[in-house]
Short mmCIF file of C-alpha atoms in Angstrom, two decimals:
data_model
loop_
_atom_site.label_atom_id
_atom_site.label_comp_id
_atom_site.label_asym_id
_atom_site.label_seq_id
_atom_site.Cartn_x
_atom_site.Cartn_y
_atom_site.Cartn_z
CA MET A 790 -0.03 -0.24 0.08
CA ARG A 791 1.49 3.84 -0.91
CA ARG A 792 2.49 5.98 1.91
CA ARG A 793 -0.01 8.90 1.85
CA GLY A 794 1.79 12.27 2.54
CA PRO A 795 -0.05 14.77 4.53
CA GLY A 796 -3.26 15.97 4.65
CA LEU A 797 -4.72 18.95 2.59
CA ARG A 798 -5.27 20.87 5.94
CA LEU A 799 -1.66 20.31 7.25
CA ARG A 800 -0.36 21.27 3.45
CA ILE A 801 -2.69 24.30 3.06
CA THR A 802 -0.83 25.74 6.90
CA LEU A 803 2.38 25.08 5.69
CA LEU A 804 2.17 26.37 2.33
CA THR A 805 0.72 29.39 4.07
CA THR A 806 3.24 29.65 6.66
CA ALA A 807 6.14 29.82 4.66
CA LEU A 808 4.78 32.36 2.22
CA VAL A 809 4.32 34.46 5.23
CA ALA A 810 7.83 33.33 6.16
CA ALA A 811 9.67 34.35 2.71
CA VAL A 812 7.88 37.65 2.80
CA SER A 813 8.37 38.75 6.40
CA ALA A 814 12.11 37.46 5.59
CA VAL A 815 12.18 39.69 2.82
CA LEU A 816 10.84 42.73 4.29
CA LEU A 817 13.12 42.13 7.25
CA PHE A 818 16.37 41.97 4.99
CA LEU A 819 14.55 45.21 3.31
CA GLY A 820 14.79 47.20 6.60
CA TRP A 821 18.07 46.06 7.06
CA THR A 822 19.51 48.03 4.25
CA LEU A 823 17.46 50.99 4.68
CA VAL A 824 18.82 51.35 7.49
CA GLY A 825 22.47 51.12 6.00
CA ARG A 826 21.54 53.39 3.19
CA VAL A 827 20.18 55.94 5.61
CA PHE A 828 23.41 56.38 7.18
CA ASP A 829 25.40 56.34 4.70
CA SER A 830 23.40 59.05 2.79
CA SER A 831 23.88 61.34 5.52
CA PRO A 832 25.81 64.38 5.69
CA SER A 833 29.48 64.03 5.39
CA PHE A 834 32.65 65.45 7.73
CA PRO A 835 36.20 65.74 6.44
CA SER A 836 38.10 62.05 7.34
CA ASP A 837 39.63 63.44 10.02
CA SER A 838 37.51 65.85 11.50
CA GLN A 839 36.39 63.79 15.97
CA VAL A 840 33.44 64.66 17.77
CA THR A 841 33.35 63.89 21.68
CA VAL A 842 30.66 61.33 22.63
CA ASP A 843 29.88 61.26 26.74
CA GLY A 844 33.70 61.80 27.24
CA VAL A 845 35.04 59.68 24.09
CA THR A 846 36.46 61.54 21.74
CA VAL A 847 36.41 59.19 18.08
CA THR A 848 36.61 60.23 14.75
CA VAL A 849 33.39 61.11 12.63
CA GLN A 850 33.80 57.58 10.38
CA THR A 851 34.12 55.43 13.05
CA LEU A 852 31.00 56.86 15.04
CA THR A 853 29.04 56.15 11.80
CA ASP A 854 29.93 53.16 11.72
CA ALA A 855 28.90 52.46 15.30
CA LEU A 856 25.81 54.24 14.70
CA THR A 857 24.72 51.91 11.51
CA ALA A 858 25.44 48.85 13.32
CA ALA A 859 23.92 49.09 16.53
CA ALA A 860 20.94 50.54 14.30
CA ARG A 861 20.58 47.21 11.71
CA GLN A 862 21.17 45.26 15.19
CA ASP A 863 18.80 47.10 17.00
CA LEU A 864 16.44 46.30 13.66
CA LEU A 865 17.82 42.41 13.57
CA HIS A 866 16.55 41.82 17.12
CA ALA A 867 12.57 43.71 16.76
CA GLY A 868 12.36 41.68 13.10
CA LEU A 869 13.05 38.25 14.22
CA ILE A 870 10.74 38.69 17.47
CA ALA A 871 8.11 40.16 14.71
CA PHE A 872 8.93 37.46 12.04
CA ALA A 873 8.61 34.52 14.76
CA CYS A 874 5.10 36.76 16.10
CA MET A 875 4.25 36.41 12.29
CA VAL A 876 5.14 32.96 11.63
CA LEU A 877 3.28 31.32 14.77
CA ALA A 878 0.14 33.63 13.97
CA ALA A 879 -0.03 33.17 10.68
CA ALA A 880 0.35 29.49 11.31
CA LEU A 881 -2.49 29.74 14.14
CA LEU A 882 -4.85 31.18 11.86
CA SER A 883 -4.37 28.99 8.51
CA TRP A 884 -4.83 26.11 10.84
CA THR A 885 -7.85 27.76 12.22
CA PHE A 886 -9.44 28.78 9.06
CA THR A 887 -8.36 26.09 7.05
CA GLY A 888 -10.75 23.06 9.36
CA ARG A 889 -13.40 25.75 9.03
CA VAL A 890 -13.28 25.76 4.64
CA LEU A 891 -12.78 21.98 4.88
CA LYS A 892 -15.41 21.49 6.73
CA PRO A 893 -17.55 20.51 4.60
CA LEU A 894 -15.05 17.81 3.16
CA HIS A 895 -15.08 16.08 5.94
CA ASP A 896 -18.87 15.65 6.06
CA VAL A 897 -18.84 14.64 2.58
CA THR A 898 -15.66 12.53 3.22
CA GLY A 899 -17.32 10.88 6.35
CA ALA A 900 -20.66 10.57 4.70
CA ALA A 901 -18.76 8.44 2.36
CA ARG A 902 -17.18 6.02 5.33
CA GLN A 903 -20.75 5.53 6.48
CA LEU A 904 -22.40 5.05 2.91
CA SER A 905 -23.44 1.07 2.38
CA ALA A 906 -27.06 -0.04 0.53
CA GLU A 907 -28.58 0.09 3.59
CA SER A 908 -27.73 3.84 4.51
CA LEU A 909 -28.18 5.56 0.98
CA GLY A 910 -31.08 7.68 1.62
CA SER A 911 -28.66 10.18 3.94
CA ARG A 912 -28.03 13.78 2.09
CA LEU A 913 -25.72 16.76 3.27
CA ARG A 914 -27.84 19.22 1.64
CA LEU A 915 -25.01 21.21 2.34
CA GLU A 916 -26.14 25.24 3.28
CA GLY A 917 -24.36 28.08 2.79
CA PRO A 918 -22.82 30.08 0.06
CA ARG A 919 -22.50 28.52 -3.41
CA ASP A 920 -19.21 27.73 -3.72
CA GLU A 921 -16.83 25.71 -4.98
CA VAL A 922 -16.95 23.27 -1.41
CA ALA A 923 -21.13 23.36 -1.92
CA GLU A 924 -21.31 22.02 -5.54
CA LEU A 925 -19.18 19.65 -4.44
CA ALA A 926 -22.01 18.78 -1.85
CA ASP A 927 -24.44 18.75 -4.16
CA THR A 928 -22.36 16.77 -6.60
CA PHE A 929 -22.21 13.77 -4.00
CA ASP A 930 -26.19 14.06 -3.29
CA ALA A 931 -27.09 13.58 -6.86
CA MET A 932 -24.68 11.19 -7.37
CA LEU A 933 -26.27 8.77 -4.00
CA ASP A 934 -29.33 9.70 -5.47
CA ARG A 935 -28.60 7.80 -9.12
CA LEU A 936 -27.04 4.93 -6.37
CA GLU A 937 -30.14 4.61 -4.40
CA ALA A 938 -31.85 4.57 -8.24
CA ALA A 939 -29.51 1.86 -9.29
CA PHE A 940 -30.24 -0.26 -5.42
CA ASP A 941 -33.80 0.35 -5.40
CA SER A 942 -34.08 -0.85 -9.21
CA GLN A 943 -31.16 -4.00 -8.07
CA ARG A 944 -33.42 -5.40 -5.69
CA ARG A 945 -36.66 -5.29 -7.15
CA PHE A 946 -34.78 -6.83 -10.29
CA VAL A 947 -33.29 -9.51 -7.96
CA ALA A 948 -36.64 -10.04 -6.31
CA ASN A 949 -38.78 -10.73 -9.80
CA ALA A 950 -36.26 -12.60 -11.31
CA SER A 951 -36.22 -15.17 -7.87
CA HIS A 952 -39.92 -14.98 -7.79
CA GLU A 953 -40.28 -15.77 -11.81
CA LEU A 954 -37.66 -18.42 -11.45
CA ARG A 955 -39.16 -20.55 -8.30
CA THR A 956 -42.55 -20.90 -10.49
CA PRO A 957 -41.16 -23.72 -12.48
CA LEU A 958 -38.68 -25.19 -10.22
CA SER A 959 -41.98 -25.34 -8.10
CA VAL A 960 -43.56 -26.83 -10.79
CA VAL A 961 -40.83 -29.57 -11.71
CA ARG A 962 -40.77 -30.62 -7.71
CA THR A 963 -44.57 -30.57 -7.32
CA GLU A 964 -45.09 -33.08 -10.17
CA LEU A 965 -41.72 -35.28 -9.80
CA ASP A 966 -43.00 -35.91 -6.23
CA VAL A 967 -46.75 -36.33 -6.99
CA THR A 968 -45.81 -38.89 -9.12
CA LEU A 969 -42.96 -40.46 -7.44
CA SER A 970 -45.29 -40.68 -4.55
CA ASP A 971 -47.45 -42.81 -6.64
CA PRO A 972 -46.61 -46.39 -6.74
CA ASP A 973 -49.60 -47.53 -9.75
CA ALA A 974 -48.33 -44.49 -12.22
CA ASP A 975 -48.14 -46.08 -15.79
CA VAL A 976 -46.47 -45.08 -18.61
CA GLU A 977 -48.87 -42.33 -19.82
CA GLU A 978 -48.52 -40.68 -15.92
CA LEU A 979 -44.85 -40.58 -16.66
CA ARG A 980 -45.61 -39.49 -20.32
CA ARG A 981 -47.94 -36.33 -18.76
CA MET A 982 -45.13 -35.48 -16.00
CA ALA A 983 -42.92 -35.47 -18.48
CA GLY A 984 -44.42 -32.98 -20.18
CA VAL A 985 -44.91 -30.46 -17.72
CA VAL A 986 -42.01 -30.96 -16.72
CA ARG A 987 -40.40 -30.21 -19.87
CA ALA A 988 -42.70 -27.32 -20.71
CA ALA A 989 -41.71 -25.72 -16.62
CA GLY A 990 -38.00 -25.90 -18.18
CA GLU A 991 -38.76 -25.18 -21.22
CA ARG A 992 -40.32 -21.90 -19.56
CA ALA A 993 -36.54 -21.31 -17.11
CA GLU A 994 -34.45 -21.62 -19.91
CA GLN A 995 -37.04 -18.71 -21.81
CA LEU A 996 -36.29 -16.43 -18.62
CA VAL A 997 -32.77 -17.34 -17.77
CA SER A 998 -32.08 -16.59 -22.11
CA ALA A 999 -34.01 -13.41 -21.19
CA LEU A 1000 -32.28 -12.24 -18.19
CA LEU A 1001 -28.81 -12.36 -20.01
CA LEU A 1002 -30.06 -10.50 -22.87
CA LEU A 1003 -31.10 -8.11 -20.44
CA ALA A 1004 -27.70 -8.26 -18.61
CA ARG A 1005 -25.64 -7.63 -22.12
CA THR A 1006 -27.71 -4.83 -23.46
CA ASP A 1007 -28.42 -2.94 -20.45
CA GLY A 1008 -25.14 -0.29 -20.19
CA ILE A 1009 -22.47 -2.32 -22.33
CA GLY A 1010 -21.22 -0.70 -25.65
CA LEU A 1011 -22.18 -2.78 -28.85
CA ALA A 1012 -19.49 -4.91 -30.02
CA VAL A 1013 -20.44 -4.65 -33.78
CA ARG A 1014 -21.12 -1.49 -35.24
CA GLU A 1015 -22.70 -1.59 -38.89
CA PRO A 1016 -25.30 -0.32 -41.30
CA VAL A 1017 -28.75 -2.95 -41.14
CA ASP A 1018 -31.95 -2.04 -43.07
CA LEU A 1019 -34.96 -1.80 -40.02
CA SER A 1020 -37.33 -3.33 -43.33
CA ALA A 1021 -35.63 -6.49 -43.64
CA VAL A 1022 -35.12 -6.69 -39.52
CA VAL A 1023 -38.59 -6.38 -39.08
CA GLU A 1024 -39.28 -8.93 -42.00
CA SER A 1025 -37.24 -11.52 -40.79
CA ALA A 1026 -38.66 -11.20 -37.35
CA TRP A 1027 -42.52 -11.43 -38.69
CA LYS A 1028 -41.75 -14.87 -39.74
CA ALA A 1029 -41.23 -16.12 -36.81
CA THR A 1030 -44.15 -14.44 -34.85
CA ARG A 1031 -46.40 -15.32 -38.29
CA ALA A 1032 -47.85 -18.52 -37.01
CA GLU A 1033 -48.70 -17.15 -34.25
CA ALA A 1034 -50.53 -14.30 -34.99
CA GLU A 1035 -52.46 -16.26 -37.49
CA ALA A 1036 -53.40 -19.08 -35.05
CA ARG A 1037 -55.19 -15.58 -33.14
CA ASN A 1038 -56.85 -14.43 -36.81
CA LEU A 1039 -55.03 -11.11 -36.08
CA ARG A 1040 -54.83 -8.76 -39.24
CA ALA A 1041 -51.51 -7.55 -39.87
CA VAL A 1042 -50.66 -4.19 -41.93
CA PHE A 1043 -46.86 -2.96 -42.46
CA ARG A 1044 -45.38 0.32 -44.37
CA CYS A 1045 -42.04 -0.30 -44.07
CA VAL A 1046 -39.22 1.90 -46.16
CA PRO A 1047 -35.77 0.80 -46.75
CA ALA A 1048 -33.93 2.23 -43.54
CA LEU A 1049 -30.36 1.89 -42.60
CA ALA A 1050 -29.95 1.80 -38.85
CA VAL A 1051 -25.98 1.64 -37.05
CA GLY A 1052 -25.54 -1.42 -34.87
CA ASP A 1053 -25.99 -5.02 -33.95
CA PRO A 1054 -28.40 -6.98 -36.21
CA ALA A 1055 -29.00 -9.50 -33.67
CA LEU A 1056 -29.57 -6.89 -30.98
CA LEU A 1057 -32.12 -4.41 -33.69
CA GLU A 1058 -33.48 -7.85 -34.75
CA ARG A 1059 -34.07 -8.69 -30.85
CA ILE A 1060 -36.04 -5.39 -30.24
CA ALA A 1061 -38.23 -6.25 -33.72
CA GLY A 1062 -38.74 -9.50 -32.41
CA ASN A 1063 -40.19 -8.47 -28.79
CA LEU A 1064 -42.18 -5.31 -29.97
CA LEU A 1065 -43.97 -8.10 -32.82
CA GLU A 1066 -43.93 -10.76 -29.88
CA ASN A 1067 -45.75 -8.67 -27.74
CA ALA A 1068 -48.53 -6.98 -30.22
CA VAL A 1069 -49.07 -10.58 -30.77
CA ARG A 1070 -49.22 -11.83 -27.46
CA HIS A 1071 -50.71 -8.90 -25.80
CA ASN A 1072 -53.30 -9.07 -28.64
CA HIS A 1073 -57.39 -9.48 -28.96
CA VAL A 1074 -58.98 -12.30 -31.45
CA GLY A 1075 -59.26 -10.89 -34.35
CA GLY A 1076 -57.25 -7.84 -33.47
CA TRP A 1077 -54.74 -5.35 -35.31
CA ILE A 1078 -51.11 -4.98 -35.97
CA GLU A 1079 -49.25 -2.09 -37.66
CA THR A 1080 -46.13 -1.90 -38.27
CA VAL A 1081 -43.95 1.58 -40.02
CA VAL A 1082 -40.43 1.43 -40.26
CA GLU A 1083 -38.70 5.82 -41.62
CA THR A 1084 -36.41 7.23 -41.96
CA GLY A 1085 -34.55 10.64 -41.45
CA PRO A 1086 -31.55 12.59 -41.99
CA GLN A 1087 -30.22 11.74 -38.12
CA TRP A 1088 -32.93 9.00 -36.92
CA SER A 1089 -34.36 5.93 -38.02
CA VAL A 1090 -37.66 5.21 -36.38
CA LEU A 1091 -39.78 1.68 -36.41
CA ARG A 1092 -43.10 1.99 -35.11
CA VAL A 1093 -45.15 -1.24 -33.78
CA SER A 1094 -48.85 -0.06 -32.68
CA SER A 1095 -51.52 -3.14 -31.97
CA SER A 1096 -54.98 -3.43 -30.11
CA GLY A 1097 -55.29 -5.14 -26.42
CA PRO A 1098 -57.14 -4.25 -23.34
CA LEU A 1099 -57.11 -0.54 -22.40
CA ILE A 1100 -53.93 0.63 -21.16
CA PRO A 1101 -54.34 3.87 -18.64
CA PRO A 1102 -51.70 6.28 -20.24
CA ASP A 1103 -50.34 6.96 -16.88
CA ARG A 1104 -49.37 3.50 -15.96
CA VAL A 1105 -47.54 2.97 -19.97
CA GLU A 1106 -44.37 3.96 -18.34
CA GLU A 1107 -44.25 1.29 -15.77
CA LEU A 1108 -44.46 -1.73 -18.38
CA PHE A 1109 -41.12 -0.79 -19.72
CA GLU A 1110 -39.80 -1.99 -16.22
CA PRO A 1111 -39.11 -5.95 -15.50
CA PHE A 1112 -41.42 -8.61 -15.37
CA ARG A 1113 -44.51 -6.49 -16.52
CA ARG A 1114 -46.93 -7.93 -18.37
CA GLY A 1115 -49.84 -5.35 -19.52
CA VAL A 1116 -51.55 -4.34 -16.94
CA LYS A 1117 -53.17 -7.82 -15.43
CA ASP A 1118 -51.67 -9.62 -13.27
CA ARG A 1119 -48.55 -10.77 -13.10
CA THR A 1120 -48.96 -14.47 -14.22
CA SER A 1121 -51.90 -13.61 -16.17
CA GLN A 1122 -50.10 -13.36 -19.44
CA SER A 1123 -47.59 -15.31 -21.21
CA GLY A 1124 -43.97 -14.91 -21.64
CA THR A 1125 -41.17 -13.64 -19.41
CA GLY A 1126 -41.83 -9.88 -18.40
CA LEU A 1127 -38.84 -8.52 -19.97
CA GLY A 1128 -39.57 -8.27 -23.74
CA LEU A 1129 -39.51 -3.92 -23.66
CA SER A 1130 -37.00 -4.41 -20.72
CA ILE A 1131 -35.02 -5.78 -22.57
CA VAL A 1132 -36.14 -3.22 -26.02
CA ARG A 1133 -35.28 -0.55 -24.00
CA ALA A 1134 -32.33 -1.36 -23.20
CA ALA A 1135 -31.00 -2.70 -26.65
CA VAL A 1136 -32.12 0.88 -27.94
CA ALA A 1137 -30.22 2.70 -25.26
CA ALA A 1138 -27.08 0.60 -26.34
CA HIS A 1139 -26.98 1.49 -29.99
CA GLY A 1140 -27.71 5.19 -28.60
CA GLY A 1141 -31.36 5.33 -29.43
CA PHE A 1142 -34.42 5.87 -27.29
CA ALA A 1143 -37.80 4.11 -27.16
CA GLN A 1144 -41.37 6.38 -26.25
CA ALA A 1145 -44.47 3.96 -25.98
CA VAL A 1146 -48.15 5.58 -25.91
CA ALA A 1147 -52.09 4.11 -25.37
CA VAL A 1148 -53.76 3.61 -28.10
CA PRO A 1149 -57.35 5.00 -26.74
CA THR A 1150 -59.21 2.12 -28.21
CA GLY A 1151 -57.13 -0.29 -26.41
CA GLY A 1152 -53.29 -1.23 -27.22
CA LEU A 1153 -50.34 0.34 -26.81
CA SER A 1154 -47.82 1.93 -29.51
CA VAL A 1155 -43.96 1.91 -29.19
CA THR A 1156 -41.79 3.74 -31.08
CA VAL A 1157 -38.42 3.17 -31.09
CA HIS A 1158 -35.79 6.19 -32.35
CA LEU A 1159 -32.12 4.61 -33.60
CA PRO A 1160 -29.43 6.42 -34.57
CA SER A 1161 -29.38 6.63 -38.93
CA ALA A 1162 -26.28 5.73 -41.28
CA PRO A 1163 -25.78 6.70 -44.59
CA HIS A 1164 -26.94 5.56 -47.95
#
């Protein structure tokens, strides 16, 4: 571990004291020099002139040298005392005022040391002048806001994921316990149990795959960036969804033009696939789906609208949260409840954004904006 130097308060105190000492030393030297010049510039007398001082006869030059030396010695003696007092006062004042100025920084440090996942609700809320320290405290509070939101989101996600994974595992265990406890279970019963277990395993596999995809796209940059035609992506994604849509007698309308977007082809196809799957699964039998692809100078737009149950406008944003399946109960719909969460995360990874609005007659319209590429 690298050894750290003195603290900021001590360094500021030492620097201030050193500056005061240097200035005081310069002033003392200037005073000492000026005293000598004052005596040197006094009226001159013939070199052989003599004066009597306290009964002692000396030459004028000797008297001048003695007076100069005495004045310089007195100045130096008084100056050194003043120098020591100035340095000591500078050190004390600098230490005191620096401590007051740096107190908010100590508050920030103390709050950071006490910070944990359980104490993210504490804030500094520093009052006083809006200086650099206050700006640092405000920045720290804003960082805590983001951390608290991230931790809350992570807790909810882990809790929801645990709940969702527990359901298929409980089904598997129950089926196995029931079948194994029946000594007269025949082949038909075993086949029925195997089918239930397989369906539960597929459900768990689907959920884990969705979780991995969400973790891959959430806040992580793209490994591949190349021009991709959104119309071709929609066509490919629709092939995997068409059979389910035809089984529900859904009327699909496509108004797509060539529109290039920069990104990962696999993720872009997953975006279109999730939007189309949601439009099919959360729809009425005999309903409609409308898919639009548009191009622009900055953004390529993919919009998927569909009929379905009425959704309150104030609850549309909730649909982008993990494990949300429409506005009904969590387990009332098929799927993992991660479709729109993956869409938003993947679109954000591409540098775009996704929006959704409720259709007044029932259903949802999701619009995705992706950075366009030159043709």
